[in-house]
Each structure stands twice: as C-alpha cells, then as structure tokens.
mmCIF file of C-alpha atoms (C1' of nucleotides) in Angstrom:
data_model
loop_
_atom_site.group_PDB
_atom_site.id
_atom_site.type_symbol
_atom_site.label_atom_id
_atom_site.label_comp_id
_atom_site.label_asym_id
_atom_site.label_seq_id
_atom_site.Cartn_x
_atom_site.Cartn_y
_atom_site.Cartn_z
ATOM 1 C CA MET A 1 -25.510 14.401 -1.524
ATOM 2 C CA ASP A 2 -28.889 12.833 -0.556
ATOM 3 C CA ASN A 3 -27.148 10.718 1.706
ATOM 4 C CA LEU A 4 -26.620 13.594 4.189
ATOM 5 C CA ALA A 5 -30.044 14.646 4.176
ATOM 6 C CA SER A 6 -31.462 11.043 4.264
ATOM 7 C CA LYS A 7 -32.187 9.375 7.675
ATOM 8 C CA GLU A 8 -30.911 6.209 6.400
ATOM 9 C CA PHE A 9 -27.168 7.174 6.188
ATOM 10 C CA GLU A 10 -25.394 3.850 6.433
ATOM 11 C CA PRO A 11 -22.171 4.434 8.203
ATOM 12 C CA LEU A 12 -20.816 0.725 7.052
ATOM 13 C CA LYS A 13 -21.598 1.199 3.350
ATOM 14 C CA LEU A 14 -18.563 1.101 1.128
ATOM 15 C CA GLU A 15 -19.660 4.270 -0.851
ATOM 16 C CA ASN A 16 -20.053 6.117 2.496
ATOM 17 C CA GLN A 17 -16.185 5.681 3.398
ATOM 18 C CA LEU A 18 -13.894 8.633 3.020
ATOM 19 C CA CYS A 19 -11.223 5.963 4.120
ATOM 20 C CA PHE A 20 -11.758 3.938 0.972
ATOM 21 C CA THR A 21 -11.828 6.525 -1.375
ATOM 22 C CA ILE A 22 -8.496 7.740 -0.200
ATOM 23 C CA TYR A 23 -7.214 4.123 -0.270
ATOM 24 C CA ALA A 24 -8.585 3.774 -3.767
ATOM 25 C CA ALA A 25 -7.204 7.145 -4.828
ATOM 26 C CA SER A 26 -3.616 6.154 -3.646
ATOM 27 C CA ARG A 27 -3.482 3.026 -5.222
ATOM 28 C CA LEU A 28 -5.024 4.264 -8.450
ATOM 29 C CA MET A 29 -2.452 7.159 -8.250
ATOM 30 C CA THR A 30 0.344 4.827 -8.076
ATOM 31 C CA ARG A 31 -0.865 2.926 -11.256
ATOM 32 C CA HIS A 32 -1.329 6.208 -13.099
ATOM 33 C CA TYR A 33 2.369 7.099 -12.550
ATOM 34 C CA GLN A 34 3.638 3.815 -13.316
ATOM 35 C CA PRO A 35 4.223 4.101 -17.014
ATOM 36 C CA TYR A 36 6.023 7.118 -16.436
ATOM 37 C CA LEU A 37 8.249 5.669 -13.588
ATOM 38 C CA ASP A 38 8.955 2.488 -15.736
ATOM 39 C CA GLU A 39 10.553 4.540 -18.303
ATOM 40 C CA LEU A 40 13.009 5.898 -15.472
ATOM 41 C CA GLY A 41 13.361 2.262 -14.065
ATOM 42 C CA ILE A 42 11.871 3.113 -10.755
ATOM 43 C CA THR A 43 8.946 2.322 -8.549
ATOM 44 C CA TYR A 44 6.636 4.972 -6.693
ATOM 45 C CA PRO A 45 8.025 4.617 -3.236
ATOM 46 C CA GLN A 46 11.372 4.962 -4.853
ATOM 47 C CA TYR A 47 10.231 8.186 -6.753
ATOM 48 C CA LEU A 48 9.096 9.775 -3.323
ATOM 49 C CA VAL A 49 12.669 9.015 -2.058
ATOM 50 C CA PHE A 50 14.152 10.648 -5.024
ATOM 51 C CA LEU A 51 11.976 13.723 -4.505
ATOM 52 C CA VAL A 52 13.318 13.794 -0.947
ATOM 53 C CA LEU A 53 16.939 13.450 -2.234
ATOM 54 C CA TRP A 54 16.622 15.797 -5.100
ATOM 55 C CA GLU A 55 15.948 18.658 -2.601
ATOM 56 C CA LYS A 56 18.895 17.631 -0.350
ATOM 57 C CA ASP A 57 20.933 14.579 -0.195
ATOM 58 C CA GLY A 58 23.450 13.316 2.342
ATOM 59 C CA VAL A 59 20.752 12.605 4.887
ATOM 60 C CA GLY A 60 20.138 9.974 7.330
ATOM 61 C CA VAL A 61 17.795 7.267 6.781
ATOM 62 C CA ASN A 62 15.689 8.230 9.510
ATOM 63 C CA GLU A 63 15.456 11.855 8.141
ATOM 64 C CA ILE A 64 13.896 10.577 4.830
ATOM 65 C CA GLY A 65 11.636 8.459 6.839
ATOM 66 C CA CYS A 66 10.130 11.501 8.863
ATOM 67 C CA LYS A 67 9.513 13.252 5.683
ATOM 68 C CA LEU A 68 7.703 10.250 4.098
ATOM 69 C CA TYR A 69 6.153 8.819 7.305
ATOM 70 C CA LEU A 70 8.211 5.461 6.629
ATOM 71 C CA ASN A 71 10.399 3.687 9.248
ATOM 72 C CA THR A 72 13.658 2.108 8.776
ATOM 73 C CA ASN A 73 12.175 -1.377 8.279
ATOM 74 C CA THR A 74 10.555 -0.318 5.209
ATOM 75 C CA LEU A 75 13.457 2.212 4.000
ATOM 76 C CA THR A 76 16.391 0.032 4.690
ATOM 77 C CA PRO A 77 15.504 -2.644 2.187
ATOM 78 C CA LEU A 78 14.190 0.078 -0.455
ATOM 79 C CA LEU A 79 17.483 1.952 -0.088
ATOM 80 C CA LYS A 80 19.419 -1.092 -0.474
ATOM 81 C CA ARG A 81 17.553 -1.832 -3.757
ATOM 82 C CA MET A 82 18.074 1.838 -4.950
ATOM 83 C CA GLU A 83 21.648 1.207 -4.256
ATOM 84 C CA GLN A 84 21.798 -2.000 -6.069
ATOM 85 C CA LEU A 85 20.529 -0.206 -9.227
ATOM 86 C CA SER A 86 23.247 2.540 -8.491
ATOM 87 C CA PHE A 87 21.074 5.365 -7.936
ATOM 88 C CA ILE A 88 22.298 6.161 -4.576
ATOM 89 C CA LYS A 89 25.323 5.396 -2.127
ATOM 90 C CA ARG A 90 25.006 4.419 1.511
ATOM 91 C CA ILE A 91 27.716 5.469 3.523
ATOM 92 C CA LYS A 92 28.484 5.465 7.076
ATOM 93 C CA CYS A 93 28.670 8.694 9.029
ATOM 94 C CA CYS A 94 32.123 9.580 10.298
ATOM 95 C CA GLU A 95 30.992 11.530 13.472
ATOM 96 C CA ASP A 96 28.297 9.388 14.276
ATOM 97 C CA GLU A 97 28.955 5.714 13.429
ATOM 98 C CA ARG A 98 25.271 4.597 13.815
ATOM 99 C CA LYS A 99 23.978 6.790 10.978
ATOM 100 C CA VAL A 100 23.839 6.084 7.257
ATOM 101 C CA LEU A 101 24.125 8.803 4.925
ATOM 102 C CA ILE A 102 22.431 8.452 1.540
ATOM 103 C CA PHE A 103 23.964 10.479 -1.271
ATOM 104 C CA LEU A 104 22.924 10.536 -5.015
ATOM 105 C CA THR A 105 24.983 9.122 -7.488
ATOM 106 C CA ASP A 106 25.547 10.937 -10.873
ATOM 107 C CA LYS A 107 22.899 8.409 -12.429
ATOM 108 C CA GLY A 108 20.437 9.512 -9.560
ATOM 109 C CA LYS A 109 21.292 12.882 -10.094
ATOM 110 C CA ASP A 110 20.856 12.737 -13.705
ATOM 111 C CA LEU A 111 17.324 11.187 -13.040
ATOM 112 C CA LYS A 112 15.728 14.424 -11.941
ATOM 113 C CA LEU A 113 16.176 15.724 -15.654
ATOM 114 C CA LYS A 114 14.126 12.995 -16.960
ATOM 115 C CA ALA A 115 11.629 13.344 -14.168
ATOM 116 C CA LYS A 116 11.223 17.046 -14.505
ATOM 117 C CA ASN A 117 8.079 16.660 -16.779
ATOM 118 C CA ILE A 118 6.313 13.959 -14.774
ATOM 119 C CA PRO A 119 4.017 16.337 -12.370
ATOM 120 C CA GLU A 120 3.032 18.614 -15.432
ATOM 121 C CA GLU A 121 2.209 15.295 -17.505
ATOM 122 C CA MET A 122 0.075 13.901 -14.591
ATOM 123 C CA ALA A 123 -1.692 17.377 -14.428
ATOM 124 C CA LYS A 124 -2.397 17.146 -18.118
ATOM 125 C CA THR A 125 -3.504 13.553 -18.005
ATOM 126 C CA LEU A 126 -5.820 13.872 -15.056
ATOM 127 C CA ASN A 127 -7.099 17.341 -16.491
ATOM 128 C CA CYS A 128 -6.161 18.977 -13.297
ATOM 129 C CA ASN A 129 -6.090 22.430 -12.213
ATOM 130 C CA LEU A 130 -3.296 23.482 -10.113
ATOM 131 C CA GLY A 131 -5.305 25.470 -7.794
ATOM 132 C CA LYS A 132 -7.900 22.918 -7.237
ATOM 133 C CA ALA A 133 -5.362 20.330 -6.964
ATOM 134 C CA MET A 134 -3.524 22.254 -4.026
ATOM 135 C CA CYS A 135 -6.785 23.230 -2.427
ATOM 136 C CA LEU A 136 -7.691 19.151 -2.118
ATOM 137 C CA LYS A 137 -4.094 18.548 -1.124
ATOM 138 C CA ASN A 138 -4.589 21.240 1.632
ATOM 139 C CA GLU A 139 -7.810 19.448 3.004
ATOM 140 C CA LEU A 140 -5.863 16.230 2.988
ATOM 141 C CA ASP A 141 -2.882 17.772 4.904
ATOM 142 C CA GLN A 142 -5.302 18.851 7.604
ATOM 143 C CA LEU A 143 -6.654 15.238 7.782
ATOM 144 C CA ILE A 144 -2.978 13.886 8.141
ATOM 145 C CA HIS A 145 -2.178 16.484 10.781
ATOM 146 C CA LYS A 146 -4.973 15.075 12.827
ATOM 147 C CA MET A 147 -3.750 11.530 12.280
ATOM 148 C CA LEU A 148 -0.276 12.492 13.459
ATOM 149 C CA LYS A 149 -1.227 13.535 16.883
ATOM 150 C CA MET X 1 -0.695 29.264 -0.695
ATOM 151 C CA ASP X 2 2.125 31.543 -1.558
ATOM 152 C CA ASN X 3 3.405 28.810 -3.944
ATOM 153 C CA LEU X 4 0.594 29.311 -6.259
ATOM 154 C CA ALA X 5 1.110 32.872 -6.812
ATOM 155 C CA SER X 6 4.875 32.614 -6.760
ATOM 156 C CA LYS X 7 6.865 32.259 -9.906
ATOM 157 C CA GLU X 8 9.249 29.745 -8.256
ATOM 158 C CA PHE X 9 6.502 26.902 -7.961
ATOM 159 C CA GLU X 10 8.730 23.801 -7.916
ATOM 160 C CA PRO X 11 6.874 21.010 -9.190
ATOM 161 C CA LEU X 12 9.360 18.095 -8.021
ATOM 162 C CA LYS X 13 9.306 19.393 -4.480
ATOM 163 C CA LEU X 14 7.625 16.829 -2.122
ATOM 164 C CA GLU X 15 5.724 19.298 -0.303
ATOM 165 C CA ASN X 16 3.908 20.316 -3.639
ATOM 166 C CA GLN X 17 2.871 16.612 -4.613
ATOM 167 C CA LEU X 18 -0.754 16.129 -4.351
ATOM 168 C CA CYS X 19 0.027 12.035 -5.211
ATOM 169 C CA PHE X 20 2.450 12.096 -2.039
ATOM 170 C CA THR X 21 -0.378 13.398 0.310
ATOM 171 C CA ILE X 22 -2.911 10.982 -1.055
ATOM 172 C CA TYR X 23 -0.377 8.191 -0.501
ATOM 173 C CA ALA X 24 0.480 9.304 3.180
ATOM 174 C CA ALA X 25 -2.976 9.943 4.026
ATOM 175 C CA SER X 26 -4.046 6.427 2.711
ATOM 176 C CA ARG X 27 -1.145 4.814 5.006
ATOM 177 C CA LEU X 28 -1.811 6.932 7.967
ATOM 178 C CA MET X 29 -5.686 6.251 7.768
ATOM 179 C CA THR X 30 -4.773 2.474 7.534
ATOM 180 C CA ARG X 31 -2.644 2.942 10.814
ATOM 181 C CA HIS X 32 -5.614 4.998 12.186
ATOM 182 C CA TYR X 33 -7.956 2.058 11.848
ATOM 183 C CA GLN X 34 -5.614 -0.663 13.254
ATOM 184 C CA PRO X 35 -6.272 -0.526 16.794
ATOM 185 C CA TYR X 36 -10.052 -0.994 16.050
ATOM 186 C CA LEU X 37 -9.678 -3.450 13.582
ATOM 187 C CA ASP X 38 -7.109 -5.522 15.739
ATOM 188 C CA GLU X 39 -9.934 -5.843 18.226
ATOM 189 C CA LEU X 40 -11.972 -7.354 15.481
ATOM 190 C CA GLY X 41 -8.853 -9.704 14.414
ATOM 191 C CA ILE X 42 -8.828 -8.237 10.825
ATOM 192 C CA THR X 43 -6.686 -6.220 8.641
ATOM 193 C CA TYR X 44 -7.822 -2.867 6.792
ATOM 194 C CA PRO X 45 -8.181 -4.429 3.380
ATOM 195 C CA GLN X 46 -9.945 -7.507 4.984
ATOM 196 C CA TYR X 47 -12.226 -4.616 6.545
ATOM 197 C CA LEU X 48 -12.896 -3.412 3.022
ATOM 198 C CA VAL X 49 -13.760 -6.981 1.943
ATOM 199 C CA PHE X 50 -16.174 -7.289 4.959
ATOM 200 C CA LEU X 51 -17.875 -3.784 3.760
ATOM 201 C CA VAL X 52 -18.676 -5.572 0.450
ATOM 202 C CA LEU X 53 -19.843 -8.746 1.635
ATOM 203 C CA TRP X 54 -21.942 -7.176 4.572
ATOM 204 C CA GLU X 55 -24.124 -5.308 1.788
ATOM 205 C CA LYS X 56 -24.236 -8.431 -0.189
ATOM 206 C CA ASP X 57 -22.443 -11.825 -0.050
ATOM 207 C CA GLY X 58 -22.452 -15.030 -2.069
ATOM 208 C CA VAL X 59 -20.686 -12.776 -4.859
ATOM 209 C CA GLY X 60 -17.778 -13.811 -7.207
ATOM 210 C CA VAL X 61 -14.274 -12.906 -6.574
ATOM 211 C CA ASN X 62 -14.111 -10.525 -9.448
ATOM 212 C CA GLU X 63 -17.447 -8.716 -8.237
ATOM 213 C CA ILE X 64 -15.662 -7.970 -4.962
ATOM 214 C CA GLY X 65 -12.473 -6.841 -7.076
ATOM 215 C CA CYS X 66 -14.551 -4.538 -9.202
ATOM 216 C CA LYS X 67 -15.790 -2.736 -6.230
ATOM 217 C CA LEU X 68 -12.557 -2.381 -4.372
ATOM 218 C CA TYR X 69 -10.690 -1.930 -7.524
ATOM 219 C CA LEU X 70 -8.391 -5.194 -6.644
ATOM 220 C CA ASN X 71 -7.372 -8.152 -8.819
ATOM 221 C CA THR X 72 -7.760 -11.499 -8.041
ATOM 222 C CA ASN X 73 -4.190 -12.075 -7.576
ATOM 223 C CA THR X 74 -4.510 -9.765 -4.756
ATOM 224 C CA LEU X 75 -7.862 -11.168 -3.448
ATOM 225 C CA THR X 76 -7.321 -14.738 -3.856
ATOM 226 C CA PRO X 77 -4.620 -14.850 -1.031
ATOM 227 C CA LEU X 78 -6.573 -12.500 0.938
ATOM 228 C CA LEU X 79 -9.837 -14.427 0.869
ATOM 229 C CA LYS X 80 -8.235 -17.433 1.654
ATOM 230 C CA ARG X 81 -6.663 -15.898 4.731
ATOM 231 C CA MET X 82 -10.172 -14.869 5.444
ATOM 232 C CA GLU X 83 -11.482 -18.452 5.156
ATOM 233 C CA GLN X 84 -8.798 -19.784 7.388
ATOM 234 C CA LEU X 85 -10.089 -17.385 9.916
ATOM 235 C CA SER X 86 -13.324 -18.726 9.455
ATOM 236 C CA PHE X 87 -14.984 -15.500 8.520
ATOM 237 C CA ILE X 88 -16.045 -16.505 4.789
ATOM 238 C CA LYS X 89 -16.606 -19.848 2.960
ATOM 239 C CA ARG X 90 -15.391 -20.064 -0.709
ATOM 240 C CA ILE X 91 -17.808 -22.019 -2.813
ATOM 241 C CA LYS X 92 -17.633 -23.165 -6.291
ATOM 242 C CA CYS X 93 -20.449 -21.929 -8.009
ATOM 243 C CA CYS X 94 -22.823 -24.907 -9.731
ATOM 244 C CA GLU X 95 -23.789 -23.139 -12.794
ATOM 245 C CA ASP X 96 -20.317 -21.990 -13.541
ATOM 246 C CA GLU X 97 -17.629 -23.885 -12.160
ATOM 247 C CA ARG X 98 -15.012 -21.261 -12.782
ATOM 248 C CA LYS X 99 -16.612 -18.891 -10.347
ATOM 249 C CA VAL X 100 -15.894 -19.058 -6.653
ATOM 250 C CA LEU X 101 -18.713 -17.682 -4.689
ATOM 251 C CA ILE X 102 -17.969 -15.869 -1.291
ATOM 252 C CA PHE X 103 -20.484 -16.503 1.595
ATOM 253 C CA LEU X 104 -19.950 -15.007 5.056
ATOM 254 C CA THR X 105 -20.141 -17.442 7.736
ATOM 255 C CA ASP X 106 -21.943 -16.621 11.270
ATOM 256 C CA LYS X 107 -18.604 -15.430 12.652
ATOM 257 C CA GLY X 108 -18.390 -13.074 9.559
ATOM 258 C CA LYS X 109 -21.869 -11.735 10.024
ATOM 259 C CA ASP X 110 -21.586 -11.195 13.530
ATOM 260 C CA LEU X 111 -18.500 -9.160 12.930
ATOM 261 C CA LYS X 112 -20.645 -6.445 11.436
ATOM 262 C CA LEU X 113 -22.176 -5.648 14.862
ATOM 263 C CA LYS X 114 -18.604 -5.354 16.618
ATOM 264 C CA ALA X 115 -17.830 -3.115 13.515
ATOM 265 C CA LYS X 116 -20.943 -0.767 13.818
ATOM 266 C CA ASN X 117 -19.346 1.964 15.738
ATOM 267 C CA ILE X 118 -16.067 2.221 13.696
ATOM 268 C CA PRO X 119 -17.005 4.962 11.426
ATOM 269 C CA GLU X 120 -18.695 7.090 14.112
ATOM 270 C CA GLU X 121 -15.514 6.413 16.441
ATOM 271 C CA MET X 122 -13.492 7.496 13.140
ATOM 272 C CA ALA X 123 -15.292 10.719 12.837
ATOM 273 C CA LYS X 124 -14.762 11.413 16.607
ATOM 274 C CA THR X 125 -11.223 10.840 16.826
ATOM 275 C CA LEU X 126 -10.663 12.683 13.574
ATOM 276 C CA ASN X 127 -12.827 15.550 14.688
ATOM 277 C CA CYS X 128 -14.572 15.076 11.382
ATOM 278 C CA ASN X 129 -17.511 16.832 10.285
ATOM 279 C CA LEU X 130 -19.720 14.596 7.958
ATOM 280 C CA GLY X 131 -20.453 17.078 5.558
ATOM 281 C CA LYS X 132 -16.821 18.158 4.884
ATOM 282 C CA ALA X 133 -15.799 14.487 4.744
ATOM 283 C CA MET X 134 -18.393 13.888 2.226
ATOM 284 C CA CYS X 135 -17.372 16.800 0.443
ATOM 285 C CA LEU X 136 -13.665 15.660 0.290
ATOM 286 C CA LYS X 137 -14.856 12.282 -0.713
ATOM 287 C CA ASN X 138 -16.585 13.680 -3.617
ATOM 288 C CA GLU X 139 -13.410 15.453 -4.643
ATOM 289 C CA LEU X 140 -11.511 12.292 -4.476
ATOM 290 C CA ASP X 141 -14.084 10.278 -6.186
ATOM 291 C CA GLN X 142 -13.848 12.648 -9.283
ATOM 292 C CA LEU X 143 -10.065 12.269 -9.294
ATOM 293 C CA ILE X 144 -10.476 8.428 -9.075
ATOM 294 C CA HIS X 145 -12.973 8.919 -11.979
ATOM 295 C CA LYS X 146 -10.280 10.485 -14.124
ATOM 296 C CA MET X 147 -7.832 7.528 -13.443
ATOM 297 C CA LEU X 148 -10.299 4.985 -14.368
ATOM 298 C CA LYS X 149 -10.707 6.306 -17.700
ATOM 299 C "C1'" DT E 1 -18.313 -31.719 -32.977
ATOM 300 C "C1'" DT E 2 -13.690 -29.919 -32.637
ATOM 301 C "C1'" DC E 3 -10.651 -26.216 -32.027
ATOM 302 C "C1'" DA E 4 -9.905 -21.592 -30.702
ATOM 303 C "C1'" DT E 5 -11.202 -17.868 -27.817
ATOM 304 C "C1'" DT E 6 -12.954 -15.890 -23.686
ATOM 305 C "C1'" DT E 7 -13.738 -15.805 -18.755
ATOM 306 C "C1'" DA E 8 -12.835 -16.628 -13.739
ATOM 307 C "C1'" DT E 9 -9.793 -17.707 -10.636
ATOM 308 C "C1'" DA E 10 -5.237 -19.019 -9.121
ATOM 309 C "C1'" DT E 11 0.021 -19.132 -8.817
ATOM 310 C "C1'" DC E 12 4.561 -17.081 -8.863
ATOM 311 C "C1'" DG E 13 7.780 -13.558 -7.901
ATOM 312 C "C1'" DC E 14 8.898 -9.251 -6.518
ATOM 313 C "C1'" DT E 15 8.457 -4.730 -3.981
ATOM 314 C "C1'" DT E 16 6.306 -2.237 -0.339
ATOM 315 C "C1'" DG E 17 4.483 -1.709 4.567
ATOM 316 C "C1'" DC E 18 5.042 -2.680 9.141
ATOM 317 C "C1'" DG E 19 5.086 -4.832 13.994
ATOM 318 C "C1'" DA E 20 8.348 -7.090 16.856
ATOM 319 C "C1'" DT E 21 12.775 -7.649 17.807
ATOM 320 C "C1'" DG E 22 18.058 -7.240 17.489
ATOM 321 C "C1'" DC E 23 22.306 -4.774 17.829
ATOM 322 C "C1'" DA E 24 25.913 -1.677 17.885
ATOM 323 C "C1'" DA E 25 27.150 2.970 18.581
ATOM 324 C "C1'" DA E 26 26.337 7.277 21.362
ATOM 325 C "C1'" DT E 27 24.616 9.362 25.426
ATOM 326 C "C1'" DT E 28 23.334 9.511 30.114
ATOM 327 C "C1'" DA E 29 23.696 8.580 34.890
ATOM 328 C "C1'" DA E 30 25.584 6.949 39.140
ATOM 329 C "C1'" DT Z 1 34.556 5.032 34.420
ATOM 330 C "C1'" DT Z 2 30.980 1.669 34.434
ATOM 331 C "C1'" DA Z 3 26.374 0.516 33.633
ATOM 332 C "C1'" DA Z 4 21.613 1.827 32.127
ATOM 333 C "C1'" DT Z 5 19.343 4.121 28.397
ATOM 334 C "C1'" DT Z 6 18.754 5.771 24.213
ATOM 335 C "C1'" DT Z 7 19.206 6.181 19.246
ATOM 336 C "C1'" DG Z 8 19.884 4.520 14.449
ATOM 337 C "C1'" DC Z 9 19.690 1.115 11.539
ATOM 338 C "C1'" DA Z 10 18.726 -3.625 10.234
ATOM 339 C "C1'" DT Z 11 16.462 -8.327 10.402
ATOM 340 C "C1'" DC Z 12 12.556 -11.257 10.294
ATOM 341 C "C1'" DG Z 13 8.052 -12.635 9.242
ATOM 342 C "C1'" DC Z 14 3.893 -11.810 7.427
ATOM 343 C "C1'" DA Z 15 -0.101 -9.344 4.656
ATOM 344 C "C1'" DA Z 16 -1.071 -6.662 1.115
ATOM 345 C "C1'" DG Z 17 -0.332 -5.073 -4.228
ATOM 346 C "C1'" DC Z 18 0.457 -6.344 -8.747
ATOM 347 C "C1'" DG Z 19 2.641 -7.964 -13.347
ATOM 348 C "C1'" DA Z 20 3.277 -12.130 -15.984
ATOM 349 C "C1'" DT Z 21 1.455 -16.301 -16.438
ATOM 350 C "C1'" DA Z 22 -1.109 -20.660 -15.871
ATOM 351 C "C1'" DT Z 23 -5.316 -23.416 -15.627
ATOM 352 C "C1'" DA Z 24 -9.588 -25.086 -16.106
ATOM 353 C "C1'" DA Z 25 -14.473 -24.103 -17.392
ATOM 354 C "C1'" DA Z 26 -17.287 -21.874 -20.638
ATOM 355 C "C1'" DT Z 27 -18.323 -19.929 -24.884
ATOM 356 C "C1'" DG Z 28 -18.058 -19.463 -29.781
ATOM 357 C "C1'" DA Z 29 -16.788 -20.390 -34.698
ATOM 358 C "C1'" DA Z 30 -15.968 -23.766 -38.194
#
DNA sequence: TTCATTTATATCGCTTGCGATGCAAATTAA
DNA sequence: TTAATTTGCATCGCAAGCGATATAAATGAA
C-alpha cells in the first residue's frame, strides 16, 4: 500500500475508490451466481427474495423490503414476475386490506432444495474460507450500518 | 460470530450471505453518493466514467469498459446521455473507423474541480479511516480477482 | 483480390433500482 | 362522526446492466 504512505495519494483515482470496488464486486458476484440461478429459472434479486421467504413466508411487501433495503416500487413488479412464474402467491390481507401478503407456492418451496448447495458451490469456486468471508461480511455490515443512519 | 462455531450454520440464511452484504453495500453506497452527484448533475455510473476520463481521455469505449467491467451495451447509451449533457464528445477514430473515442468537453473537465472534495466528504460522513478503507478494498479486490478468472 | 473471420460499437428486449406521485385503507384528531 | 394524516402498495418514467444479436470496419487466409 504505497499509496497510503505516499504524499501523492490521488483521491479521485479509480484505483483508490472503495466505492467502485464494492460496485464492481456486486456486479461480478451477480454474474458469478447467474449460471446457478439460471438452472433454477430465477434472477439474483429474485434469489434474495427467496432467501427471505424460505425463512418465513406470508409476510408483507414492506417486510421483505426492510430486509433487502428495497422499496415497493422495486418489489411490486419483481414480485408480480415471481407470481407469473408461479413461485409465489400475492394475497390481500383480511385484517388490513392495504397489505399484500406473499406466500410461497409448492414450486417456490421446492426450489429451496435445488438451491441448497449454491452457497457451498460459491465458496468452492471462489476458493473462499468461511471465516474470512464472514470477517469481510462483518466489515461491510459496519459500513452498511453507517450508511443507514 | 457464534454462527461460525455453531453446528447449525445455515448457508441459505440471508444474514449469512456475503453476496447480499456486497449487493446491499453497493446500492447504499450509490444512494450515499447521490446528493453530492446531484449537485454535479450526474449519476453514479457516470461518475465512474468521469473517474476514468479525468485520468486519461480520448480513449475507446472498450477501454472504459475494461476498467469498469462494463460492456458496450451498457456504455453506449450511458455515453450518449453524457454527450447529450455536453460533458463529453464521441468522435470516430480516423485510423480505425470502428472505434469511437471519448473526449471530455471543457464542461466535463471543469467538473473535476467540483468533484475534488467528494472522496474526502465520503470518508468524513462515513467516519472512515483511510487505512481501514484501503484494507477492506484490498480484500474485495482479491475477491474480484477470483471472479474474473 | 475475394471471402471469411475478427474486432469495435450499437441495437433490442428484458429486469432491476429508484424518485416522484397516486390511491385506497387504516388511523388519528377534532 | 367527520376530516386530516399516515400507512402500504402500486404506477410512471427514466437510467442502468446485460444477454442476444446486428452491423460495419479491419484483418487474415485462400
């Protein structure tokens, strides 16, 4: 890290941008998942919605949004596509007619089995040690926490 | 990190996904830049193109794409919008008529001065130590390197 | 030279992502 | 109870991203 010691650290150089590294890592990660998700017939953001629903379904749109930091203007069309693919059902809540509850269909539930090995595959292909990955995740979580304030 | 020690580490849990953390950090980072970029009248991906061009302009579309890991199908419309805003000029290369060289206009060059303090502002608002940030960046660069192979 | 291949960029269609806005149901205040 | 406000979701419009495909210029092979 000569850049740190050197007096000519250039803040506007691309290679010094943490933000760009995160941005690039995110897009490359999505690409890296794609072949595996293609097999399941889903996209990466849809995969994230599944991760939420596999833990607990019958939740409102906004509850999914809170967990993924996504607004309804992104989620509504995304969820409609997932419904079109019959992975989920969108059902109006009886107690509160404003709410739309999201339920997994059998097809959606079954997908969990097919997805089971994806994290392992990722770790393998990225030659990624679990401890190190969780450490990196922790650093990023701290950054996220600062940005949410 | 009890998850690491515990036998019930659930690979499909959202909170255990490094990929999601990177994805979330990327989007939140873009949001975090937005007020600053709004002042300049540019978007975040456009800012990245500027970072490339401020270092060296008169480059081909593909050279920008290599540095940002973006393809021409993303860059062409993006660069056309930047030209519409008269930040850049797209000029056919004489020696090789296939190439389109991207040049900054004066307006585009002047923007560098206005952007000068953005990295510093970011570090400040994120309460981010330079050494730690570069360390995190280094970790992510290693991950990126694995995904590019 | 002529035709096939490669290279550089562009076009098309689709899915995010999100600001601005709309709308109906629920809640609160008066 | 009635009106104002809040809440939850949807719609619209635009800018990325990107796979698939197209096109024209350059290069290479015959």
